[in-house]
Short mmCIF file of C-alpha atoms in Angstrom, two decimals:
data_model
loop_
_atom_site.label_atom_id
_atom_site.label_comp_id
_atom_site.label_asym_id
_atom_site.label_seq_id
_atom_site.Cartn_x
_atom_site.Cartn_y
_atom_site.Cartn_z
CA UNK Q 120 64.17 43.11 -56.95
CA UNK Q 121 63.63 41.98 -53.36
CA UNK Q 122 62.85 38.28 -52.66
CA UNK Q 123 60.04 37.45 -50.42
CA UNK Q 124 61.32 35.10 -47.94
CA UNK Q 125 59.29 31.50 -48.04
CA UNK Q 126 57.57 31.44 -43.95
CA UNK Q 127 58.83 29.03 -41.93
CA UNK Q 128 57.29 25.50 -41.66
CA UNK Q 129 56.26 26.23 -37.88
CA UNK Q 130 54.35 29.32 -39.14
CA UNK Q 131 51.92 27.28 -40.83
CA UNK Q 132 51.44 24.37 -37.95
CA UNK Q 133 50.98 26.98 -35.46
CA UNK Q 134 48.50 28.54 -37.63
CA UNK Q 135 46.48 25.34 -38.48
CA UNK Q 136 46.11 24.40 -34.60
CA UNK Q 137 44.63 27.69 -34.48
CA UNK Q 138 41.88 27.32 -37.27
CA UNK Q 139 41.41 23.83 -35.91
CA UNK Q 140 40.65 25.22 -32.49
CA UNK Q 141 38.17 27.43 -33.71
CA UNK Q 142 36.54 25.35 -35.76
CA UNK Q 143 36.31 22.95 -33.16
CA UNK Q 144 34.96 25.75 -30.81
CA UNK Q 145 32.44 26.65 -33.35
CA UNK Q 146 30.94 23.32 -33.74
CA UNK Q 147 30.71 23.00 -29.94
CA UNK Q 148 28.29 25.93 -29.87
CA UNK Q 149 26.48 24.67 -32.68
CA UNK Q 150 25.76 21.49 -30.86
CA UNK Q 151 24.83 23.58 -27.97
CA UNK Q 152 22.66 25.83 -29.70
CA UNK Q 153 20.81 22.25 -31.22
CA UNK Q 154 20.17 20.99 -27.95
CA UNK Q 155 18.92 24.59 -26.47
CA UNK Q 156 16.11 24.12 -29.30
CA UNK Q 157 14.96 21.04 -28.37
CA UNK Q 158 11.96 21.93 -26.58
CA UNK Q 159 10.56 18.35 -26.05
CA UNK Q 160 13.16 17.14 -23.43
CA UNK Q 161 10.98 16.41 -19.61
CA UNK Q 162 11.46 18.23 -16.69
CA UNK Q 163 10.92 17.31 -12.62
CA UNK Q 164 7.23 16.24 -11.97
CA UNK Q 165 4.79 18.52 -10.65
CA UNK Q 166 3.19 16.28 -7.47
CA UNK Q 167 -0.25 17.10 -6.16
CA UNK Q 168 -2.14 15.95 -2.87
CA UNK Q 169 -5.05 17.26 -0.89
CA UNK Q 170 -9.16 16.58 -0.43
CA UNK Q 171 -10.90 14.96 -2.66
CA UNK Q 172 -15.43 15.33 -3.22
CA UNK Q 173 -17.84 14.50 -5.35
CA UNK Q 174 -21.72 16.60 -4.82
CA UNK Q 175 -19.46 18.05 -1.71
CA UNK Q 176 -19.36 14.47 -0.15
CA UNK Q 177 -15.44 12.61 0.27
CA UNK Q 178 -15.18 10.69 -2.50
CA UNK Q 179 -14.80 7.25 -1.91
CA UNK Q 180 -11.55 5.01 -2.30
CA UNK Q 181 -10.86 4.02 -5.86
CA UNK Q 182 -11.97 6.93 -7.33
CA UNK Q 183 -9.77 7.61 -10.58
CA UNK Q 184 -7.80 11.21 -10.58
CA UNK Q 185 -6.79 12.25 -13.91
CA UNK Q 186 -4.45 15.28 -14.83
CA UNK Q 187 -4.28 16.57 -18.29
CA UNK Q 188 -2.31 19.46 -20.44
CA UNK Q 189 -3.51 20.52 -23.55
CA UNK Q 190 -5.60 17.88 -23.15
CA UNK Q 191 -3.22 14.76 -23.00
CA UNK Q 192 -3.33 12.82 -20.13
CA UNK Q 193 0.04 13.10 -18.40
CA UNK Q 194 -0.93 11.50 -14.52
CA UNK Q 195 -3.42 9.14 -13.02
CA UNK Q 196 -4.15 8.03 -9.78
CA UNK Q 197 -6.22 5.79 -7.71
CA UNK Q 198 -7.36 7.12 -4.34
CA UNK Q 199 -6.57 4.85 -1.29
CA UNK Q 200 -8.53 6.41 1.47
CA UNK Q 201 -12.08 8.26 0.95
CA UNK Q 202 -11.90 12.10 0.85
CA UNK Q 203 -8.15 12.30 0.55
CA UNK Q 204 -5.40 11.64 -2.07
CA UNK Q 205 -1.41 11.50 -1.53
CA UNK Q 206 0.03 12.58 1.80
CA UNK Q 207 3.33 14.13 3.46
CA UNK Q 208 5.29 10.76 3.97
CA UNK Q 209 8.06 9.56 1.49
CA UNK Q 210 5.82 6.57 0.84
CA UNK Q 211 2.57 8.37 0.12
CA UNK Q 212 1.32 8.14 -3.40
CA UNK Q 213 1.11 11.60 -5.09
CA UNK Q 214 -0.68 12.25 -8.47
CA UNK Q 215 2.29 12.59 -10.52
CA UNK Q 216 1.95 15.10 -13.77
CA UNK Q 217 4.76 15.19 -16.48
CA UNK Q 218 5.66 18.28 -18.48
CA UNK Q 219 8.37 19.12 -21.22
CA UNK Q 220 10.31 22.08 -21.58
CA UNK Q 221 8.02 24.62 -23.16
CA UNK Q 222 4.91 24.32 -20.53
CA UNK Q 223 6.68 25.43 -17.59
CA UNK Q 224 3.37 27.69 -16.41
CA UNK Q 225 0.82 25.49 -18.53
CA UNK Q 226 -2.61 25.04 -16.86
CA UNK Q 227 -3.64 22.04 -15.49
CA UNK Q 228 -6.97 20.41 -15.64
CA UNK Q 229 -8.62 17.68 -13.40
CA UNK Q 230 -11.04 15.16 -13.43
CA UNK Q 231 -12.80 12.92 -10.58
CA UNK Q 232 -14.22 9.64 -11.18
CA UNK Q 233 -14.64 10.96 -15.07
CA UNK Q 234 -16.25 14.04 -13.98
CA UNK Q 235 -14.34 17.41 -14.42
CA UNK Q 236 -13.18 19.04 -11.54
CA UNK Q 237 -13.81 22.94 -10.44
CA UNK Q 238 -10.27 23.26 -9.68
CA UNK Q 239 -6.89 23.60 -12.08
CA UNK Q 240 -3.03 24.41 -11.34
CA UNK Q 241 -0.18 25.97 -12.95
CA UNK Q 242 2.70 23.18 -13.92
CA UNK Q 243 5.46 23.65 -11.76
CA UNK Q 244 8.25 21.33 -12.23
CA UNK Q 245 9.80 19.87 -9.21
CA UNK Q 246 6.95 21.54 -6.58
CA UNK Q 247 4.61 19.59 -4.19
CA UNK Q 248 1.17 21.21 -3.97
CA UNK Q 249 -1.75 21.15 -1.88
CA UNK Q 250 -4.82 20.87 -4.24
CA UNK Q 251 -8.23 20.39 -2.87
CA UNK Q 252 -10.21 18.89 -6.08
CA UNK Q 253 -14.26 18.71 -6.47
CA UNK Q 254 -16.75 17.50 -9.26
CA UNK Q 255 -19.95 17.62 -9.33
CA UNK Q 256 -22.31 15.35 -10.83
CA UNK Q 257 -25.78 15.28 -11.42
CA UNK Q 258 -27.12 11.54 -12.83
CA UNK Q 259 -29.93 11.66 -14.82
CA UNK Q 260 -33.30 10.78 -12.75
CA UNK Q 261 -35.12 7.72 -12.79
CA UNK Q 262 -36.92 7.07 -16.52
CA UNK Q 263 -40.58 7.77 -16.00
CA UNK Q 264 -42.00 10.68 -13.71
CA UNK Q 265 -45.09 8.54 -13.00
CA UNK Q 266 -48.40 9.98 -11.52
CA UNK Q 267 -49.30 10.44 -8.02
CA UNK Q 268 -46.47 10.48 -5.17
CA UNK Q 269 -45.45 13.41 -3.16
CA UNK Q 270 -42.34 13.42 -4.53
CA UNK Q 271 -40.18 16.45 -4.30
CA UNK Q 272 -39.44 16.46 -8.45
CA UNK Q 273 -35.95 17.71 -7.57
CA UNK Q 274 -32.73 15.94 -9.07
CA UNK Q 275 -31.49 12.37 -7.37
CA UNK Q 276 -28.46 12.54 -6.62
CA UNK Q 277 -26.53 9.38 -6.31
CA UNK Q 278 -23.41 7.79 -5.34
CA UNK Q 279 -20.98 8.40 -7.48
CA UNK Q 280 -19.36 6.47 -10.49
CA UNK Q 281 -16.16 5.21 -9.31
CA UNK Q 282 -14.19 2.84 -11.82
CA UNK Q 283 -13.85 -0.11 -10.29
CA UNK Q 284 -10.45 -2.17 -9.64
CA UNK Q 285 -11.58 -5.20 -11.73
CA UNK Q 286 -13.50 -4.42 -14.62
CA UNK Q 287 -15.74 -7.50 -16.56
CA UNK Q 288 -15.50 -8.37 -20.18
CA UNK Q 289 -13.96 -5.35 -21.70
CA UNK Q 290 -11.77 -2.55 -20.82
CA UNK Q 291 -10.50 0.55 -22.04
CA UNK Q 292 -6.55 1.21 -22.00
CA UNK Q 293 -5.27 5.07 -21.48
CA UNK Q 294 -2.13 5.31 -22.92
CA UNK Q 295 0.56 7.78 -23.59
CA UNK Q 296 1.37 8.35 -27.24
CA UNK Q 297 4.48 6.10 -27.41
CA UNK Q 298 1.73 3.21 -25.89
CA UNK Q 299 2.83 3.38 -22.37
CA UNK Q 300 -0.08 2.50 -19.82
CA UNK Q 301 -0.76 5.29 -17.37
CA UNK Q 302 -2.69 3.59 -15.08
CA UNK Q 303 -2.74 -0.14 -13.60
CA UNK Q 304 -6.06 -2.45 -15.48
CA UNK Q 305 -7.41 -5.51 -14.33
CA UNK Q 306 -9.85 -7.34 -16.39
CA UNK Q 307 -11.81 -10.33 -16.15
CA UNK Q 308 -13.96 -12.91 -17.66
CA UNK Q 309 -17.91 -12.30 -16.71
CA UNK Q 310 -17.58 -15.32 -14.94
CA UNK Q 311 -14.59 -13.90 -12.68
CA UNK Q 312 -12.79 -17.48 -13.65
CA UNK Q 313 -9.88 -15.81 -15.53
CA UNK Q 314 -7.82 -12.58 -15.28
CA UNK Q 315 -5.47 -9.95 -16.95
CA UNK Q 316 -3.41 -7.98 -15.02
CA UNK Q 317 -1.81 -4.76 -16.88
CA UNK Q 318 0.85 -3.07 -14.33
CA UNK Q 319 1.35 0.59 -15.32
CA UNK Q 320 3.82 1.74 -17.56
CA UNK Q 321 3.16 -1.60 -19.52
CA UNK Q 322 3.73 -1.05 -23.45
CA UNK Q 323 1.00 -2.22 -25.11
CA UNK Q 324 0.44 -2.07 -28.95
CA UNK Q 325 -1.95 -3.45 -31.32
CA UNK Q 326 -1.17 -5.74 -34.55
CA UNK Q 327 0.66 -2.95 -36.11
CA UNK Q 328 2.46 -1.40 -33.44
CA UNK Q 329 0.54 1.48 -32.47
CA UNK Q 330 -1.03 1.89 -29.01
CA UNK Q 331 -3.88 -0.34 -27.84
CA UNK Q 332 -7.15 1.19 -27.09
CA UNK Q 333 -9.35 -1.75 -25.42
CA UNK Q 334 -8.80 -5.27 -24.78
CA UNK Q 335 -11.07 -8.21 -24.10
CA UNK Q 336 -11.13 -11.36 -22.64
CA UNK Q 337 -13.99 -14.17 -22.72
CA UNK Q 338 -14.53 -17.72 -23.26
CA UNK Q 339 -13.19 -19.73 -26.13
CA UNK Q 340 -15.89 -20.40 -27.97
CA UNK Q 341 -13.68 -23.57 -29.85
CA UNK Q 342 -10.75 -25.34 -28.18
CA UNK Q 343 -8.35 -26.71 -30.35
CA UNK Q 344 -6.92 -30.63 -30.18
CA UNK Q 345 -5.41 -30.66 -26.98
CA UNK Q 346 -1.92 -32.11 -26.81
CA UNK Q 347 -1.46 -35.72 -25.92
CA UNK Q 348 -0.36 -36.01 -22.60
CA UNK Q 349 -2.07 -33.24 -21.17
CA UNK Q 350 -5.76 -33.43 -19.78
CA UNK Q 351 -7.86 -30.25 -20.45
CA UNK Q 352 -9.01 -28.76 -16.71
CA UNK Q 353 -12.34 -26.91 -18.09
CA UNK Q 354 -10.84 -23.37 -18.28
CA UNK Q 355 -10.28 -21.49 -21.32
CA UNK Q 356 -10.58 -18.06 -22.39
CA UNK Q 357 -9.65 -15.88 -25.82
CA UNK Q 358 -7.93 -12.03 -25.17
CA UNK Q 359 -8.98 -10.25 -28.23
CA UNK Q 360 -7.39 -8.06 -30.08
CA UNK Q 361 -5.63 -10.64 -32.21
CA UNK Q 362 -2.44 -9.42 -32.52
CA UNK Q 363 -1.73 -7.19 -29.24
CA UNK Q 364 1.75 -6.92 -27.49
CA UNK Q 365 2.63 -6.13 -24.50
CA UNK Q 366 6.36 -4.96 -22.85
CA UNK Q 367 7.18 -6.38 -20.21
CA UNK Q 368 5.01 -9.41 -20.13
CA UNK Q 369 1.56 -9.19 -18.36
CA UNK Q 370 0.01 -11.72 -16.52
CA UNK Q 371 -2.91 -14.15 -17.01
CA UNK Q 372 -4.44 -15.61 -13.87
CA UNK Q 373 -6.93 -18.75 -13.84
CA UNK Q 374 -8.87 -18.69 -10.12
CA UNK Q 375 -10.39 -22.47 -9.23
CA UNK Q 376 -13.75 -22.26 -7.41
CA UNK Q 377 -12.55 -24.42 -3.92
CA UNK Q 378 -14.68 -27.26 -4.63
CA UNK Q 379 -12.81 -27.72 -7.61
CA UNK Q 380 -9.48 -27.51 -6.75
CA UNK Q 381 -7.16 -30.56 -5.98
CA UNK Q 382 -4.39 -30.05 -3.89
CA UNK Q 383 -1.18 -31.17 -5.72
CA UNK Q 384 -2.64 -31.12 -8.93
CA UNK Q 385 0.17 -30.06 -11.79
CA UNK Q 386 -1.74 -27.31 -13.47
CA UNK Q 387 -0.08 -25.66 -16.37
CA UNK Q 388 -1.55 -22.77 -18.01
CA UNK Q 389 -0.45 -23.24 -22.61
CA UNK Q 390 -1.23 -20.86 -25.50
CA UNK Q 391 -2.51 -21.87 -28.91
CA UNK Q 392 -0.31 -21.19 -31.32
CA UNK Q 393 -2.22 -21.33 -34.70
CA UNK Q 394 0.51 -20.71 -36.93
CA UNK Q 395 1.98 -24.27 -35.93
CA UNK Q 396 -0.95 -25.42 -34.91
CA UNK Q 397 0.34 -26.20 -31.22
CA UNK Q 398 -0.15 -25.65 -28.00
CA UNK Q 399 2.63 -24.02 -26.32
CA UNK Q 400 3.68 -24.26 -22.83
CA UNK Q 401 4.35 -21.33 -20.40
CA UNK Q 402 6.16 -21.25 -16.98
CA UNK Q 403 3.38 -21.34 -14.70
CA UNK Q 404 2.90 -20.59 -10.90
CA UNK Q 405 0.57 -22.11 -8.85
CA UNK Q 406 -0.33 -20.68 -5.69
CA UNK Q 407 -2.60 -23.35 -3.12
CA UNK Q 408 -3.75 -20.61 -0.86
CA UNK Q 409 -6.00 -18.76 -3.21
CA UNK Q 410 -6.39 -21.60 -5.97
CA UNK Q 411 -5.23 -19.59 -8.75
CA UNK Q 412 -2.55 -20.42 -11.64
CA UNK Q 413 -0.91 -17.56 -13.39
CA UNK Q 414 1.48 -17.11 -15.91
CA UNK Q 415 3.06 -14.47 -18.16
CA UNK Q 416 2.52 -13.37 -21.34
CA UNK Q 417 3.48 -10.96 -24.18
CA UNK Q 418 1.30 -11.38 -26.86
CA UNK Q 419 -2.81 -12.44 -27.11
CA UNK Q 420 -4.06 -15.68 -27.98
CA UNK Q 421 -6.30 -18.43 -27.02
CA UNK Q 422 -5.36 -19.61 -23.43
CA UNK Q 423 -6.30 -22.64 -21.27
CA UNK Q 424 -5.84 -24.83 -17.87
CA UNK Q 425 -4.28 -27.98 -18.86
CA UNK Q 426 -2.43 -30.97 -16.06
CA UNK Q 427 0.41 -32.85 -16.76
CA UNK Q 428 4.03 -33.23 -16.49
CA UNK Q 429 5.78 -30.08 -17.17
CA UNK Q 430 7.23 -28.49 -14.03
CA UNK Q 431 5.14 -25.55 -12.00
CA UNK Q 432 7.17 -23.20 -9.92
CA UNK Q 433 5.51 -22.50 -6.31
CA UNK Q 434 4.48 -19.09 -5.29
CA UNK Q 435 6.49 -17.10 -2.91
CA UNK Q 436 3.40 -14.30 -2.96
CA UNK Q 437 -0.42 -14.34 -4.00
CA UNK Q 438 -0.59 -13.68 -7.78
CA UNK Q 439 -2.88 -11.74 -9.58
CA UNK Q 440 -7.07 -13.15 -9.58
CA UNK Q 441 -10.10 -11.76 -10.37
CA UNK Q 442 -10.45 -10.20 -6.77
CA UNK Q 443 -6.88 -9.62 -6.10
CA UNK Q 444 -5.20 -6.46 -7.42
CA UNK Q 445 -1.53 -5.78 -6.67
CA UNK Q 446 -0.32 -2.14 -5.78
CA UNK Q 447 2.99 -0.88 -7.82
CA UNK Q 448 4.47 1.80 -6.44
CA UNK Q 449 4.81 5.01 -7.96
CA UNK Q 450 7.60 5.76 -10.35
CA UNK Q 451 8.25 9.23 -9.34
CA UNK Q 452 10.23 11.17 -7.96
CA UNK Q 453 9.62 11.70 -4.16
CA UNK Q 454 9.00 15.43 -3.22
CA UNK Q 455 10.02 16.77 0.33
CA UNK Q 456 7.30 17.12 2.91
CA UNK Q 457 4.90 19.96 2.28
CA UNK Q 458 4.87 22.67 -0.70
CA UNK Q 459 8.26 23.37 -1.26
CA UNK Q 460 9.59 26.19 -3.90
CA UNK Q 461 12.27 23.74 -6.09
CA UNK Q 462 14.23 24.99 -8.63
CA UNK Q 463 13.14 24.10 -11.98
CA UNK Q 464 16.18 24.44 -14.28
CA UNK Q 465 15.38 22.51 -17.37
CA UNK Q 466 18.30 19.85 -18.65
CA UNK Q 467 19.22 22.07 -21.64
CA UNK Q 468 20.15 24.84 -19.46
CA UNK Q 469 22.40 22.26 -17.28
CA UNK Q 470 24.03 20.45 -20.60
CA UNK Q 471 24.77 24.60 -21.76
CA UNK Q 472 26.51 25.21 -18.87
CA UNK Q 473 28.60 22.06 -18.56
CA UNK Q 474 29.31 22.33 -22.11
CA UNK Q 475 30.68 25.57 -22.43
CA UNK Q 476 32.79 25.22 -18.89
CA UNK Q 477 34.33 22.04 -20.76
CA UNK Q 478 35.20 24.41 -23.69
CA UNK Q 479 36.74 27.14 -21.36
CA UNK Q 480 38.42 25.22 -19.80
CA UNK Q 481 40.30 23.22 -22.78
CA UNK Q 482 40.90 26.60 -24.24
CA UNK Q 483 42.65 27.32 -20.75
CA UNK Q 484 44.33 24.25 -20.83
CA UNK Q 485 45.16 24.62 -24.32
CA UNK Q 486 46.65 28.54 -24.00
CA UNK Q 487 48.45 27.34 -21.02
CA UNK Q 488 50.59 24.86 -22.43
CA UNK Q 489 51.28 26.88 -25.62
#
């Protein structure tokens, strides 16, 4: 009866490598074929410029553009010159829209000082179009149609809502879903004597984390003991809701009518902190040429202009007031002059391609030196 030889030791190691290069090939492709699902991942910006009118009139600086997908917001911006919006130059502000993999082709929609515009574009990641946008808008007339006159009875048209840069009291926060700001917000006390700034792309979230819809700022109606050693300057104010967050900080700006301002004077801006029952200081910047103090802040509370002896940093440029309103540039992308025809690969098909040239060419590598 014949024997069967035992295989050599070097059968079986050779073989192994083997099963362990497959297997490692196979869950390479796996992970590939994971991350070519993922539909969510963005793409390039779509950037838009052009004419902007409202009743076929240019629409006048400040008016809010808004571009949506499915309805979601996914770009704002605030026009600079009347009748136009972005430009050629690197510099120019273009209305920025976001897309994910998946709405490559999705239409656009528009809207013009809050009014929807006639117009709407295909998303093309990584393009710079020309897109002149119009609204119409008809306010309602005049309450009362009153006898005699020899009116015309036709509709009066008027100029046209445009959202101003500072808005009193109360303002409404459009957010992405994760509670990103889209757009820049200033608000300010009815009496214009204290000042929010939000920059855009600010996090902002309510008690419980989720994204803020409004905040509010106003007087204090109470002020707490104030700290010995302070003296309180007359300025106070409560940002409601209780509870609201912000990332990065924002900032809170107290503006001193000139007859009331004393040069020198070591204003410090504190929060109330009524879990300790304290008031808390916060590094505060003074600026004498515009007679405002400012400081920043991540979370709501009572607030108020106190002097005294803690140290106040000097002001290298005009902070935020009630009539000033910085500019932050856009985070985008700059597009080349002029409607250009970009690619628009999406990342998954990139990651694919470097992926499986990796895995080529260790199998190469690997065959090679066998």
């Amino acid at each position: 009866m014949a024997h069967l030889r035992p295989l050599a030791p070097e059968f079986f190691e050779a073989h192994t490598m083997n099963y362990k290069t497959i297997i490692t090939i196979l869950l390479v492709f796996a992970f590939v074929g994971g991350v070519a699902a993922e539909d969510s991942l963005p793409l390039l910006p779509d950037e838009f410029r052009g004419s902007v009118t409202i009743n076929g009139n240019p629409a006048p600086a400040g008016t809010v553009l808004t571009a949506l997908i499915n309805g979601e917001v996914r770009g704002t911006l605030t026009t600079t010159e009347t009748g136009s919006y972005g430009g050629l130059e690197l510099e120019d502000r273009r209305l920025i829209v976001t897309g994910y993999d998946g709405e490559v082709g999705a239409t656009i929609t528009f809207t013009v000082g809050g009014h929807t515009a006639k117009e709407t574009a295909t998303f093309s990641p990584g393009e710079t179009q020309r897109l002149n946008l119009s609204a119409t808008y008809t306010p309602p007339s005049p309450g009362g149609s009153g006898g005699g006159g020899g009116g015309s009875g036709g509709p009066i048209y008027q100029e046209p809502v445009v959202s101003p840069d500072t808005v009193l009291g109360e303002a409404s926060l459009t957010t992405s879903s994760t509670g990103s700001l889209l757009g820049s917000v200033t608000v300010s006390s009815v009496d214009k004597k204290v000042s929010l700034y939000l920059p855009k792309g600010t996090g902002v979230y309510d008690s419980v984390g989720k994204p803020l819809s409004t905040i509010r700022i106003q007087q204090a109606a109470t002020l707490p003991a104030v700290p010995s050693g302070f003296t309180f300057e007359g300025y106070s104010c409560e940002c409601k809701p209780e509870g609201a967050t912000f990332s990065p900080a924002i900032t809170i700006s107290f503006s001193i009518p000139d007859d009331e301002w004393v040069e020198g004077k070591d204003y410090k801006i504190r929060c109330y902190n009524a879990a300790t029952g304290l008031w808390e200081n916060l590094p505060t910047t003074v600026n004498a040429a515009t007679h405002t103090v400012s400081a920043r802040v991540t979370h709501f509370s009572c607030f108020a202009l106190f002097t005294g002896s803690a140290a106040v940093t000097t002001a290298t440029k005009a902070p935020v007031s009630a009539t000033t309103v910085p500019t932050t540039a856009a985070a985008a992308i700059p597009a080349a002059s002029g409607s250009t025809e970009a690619g628009t690969l999406p990342w998954t098909t990139i990651l694919v391609v470097c992926i499986v040239v990796g895995v080529v060419a260790g199998g190469a590598y690997y065959i090679k030196k066998k």
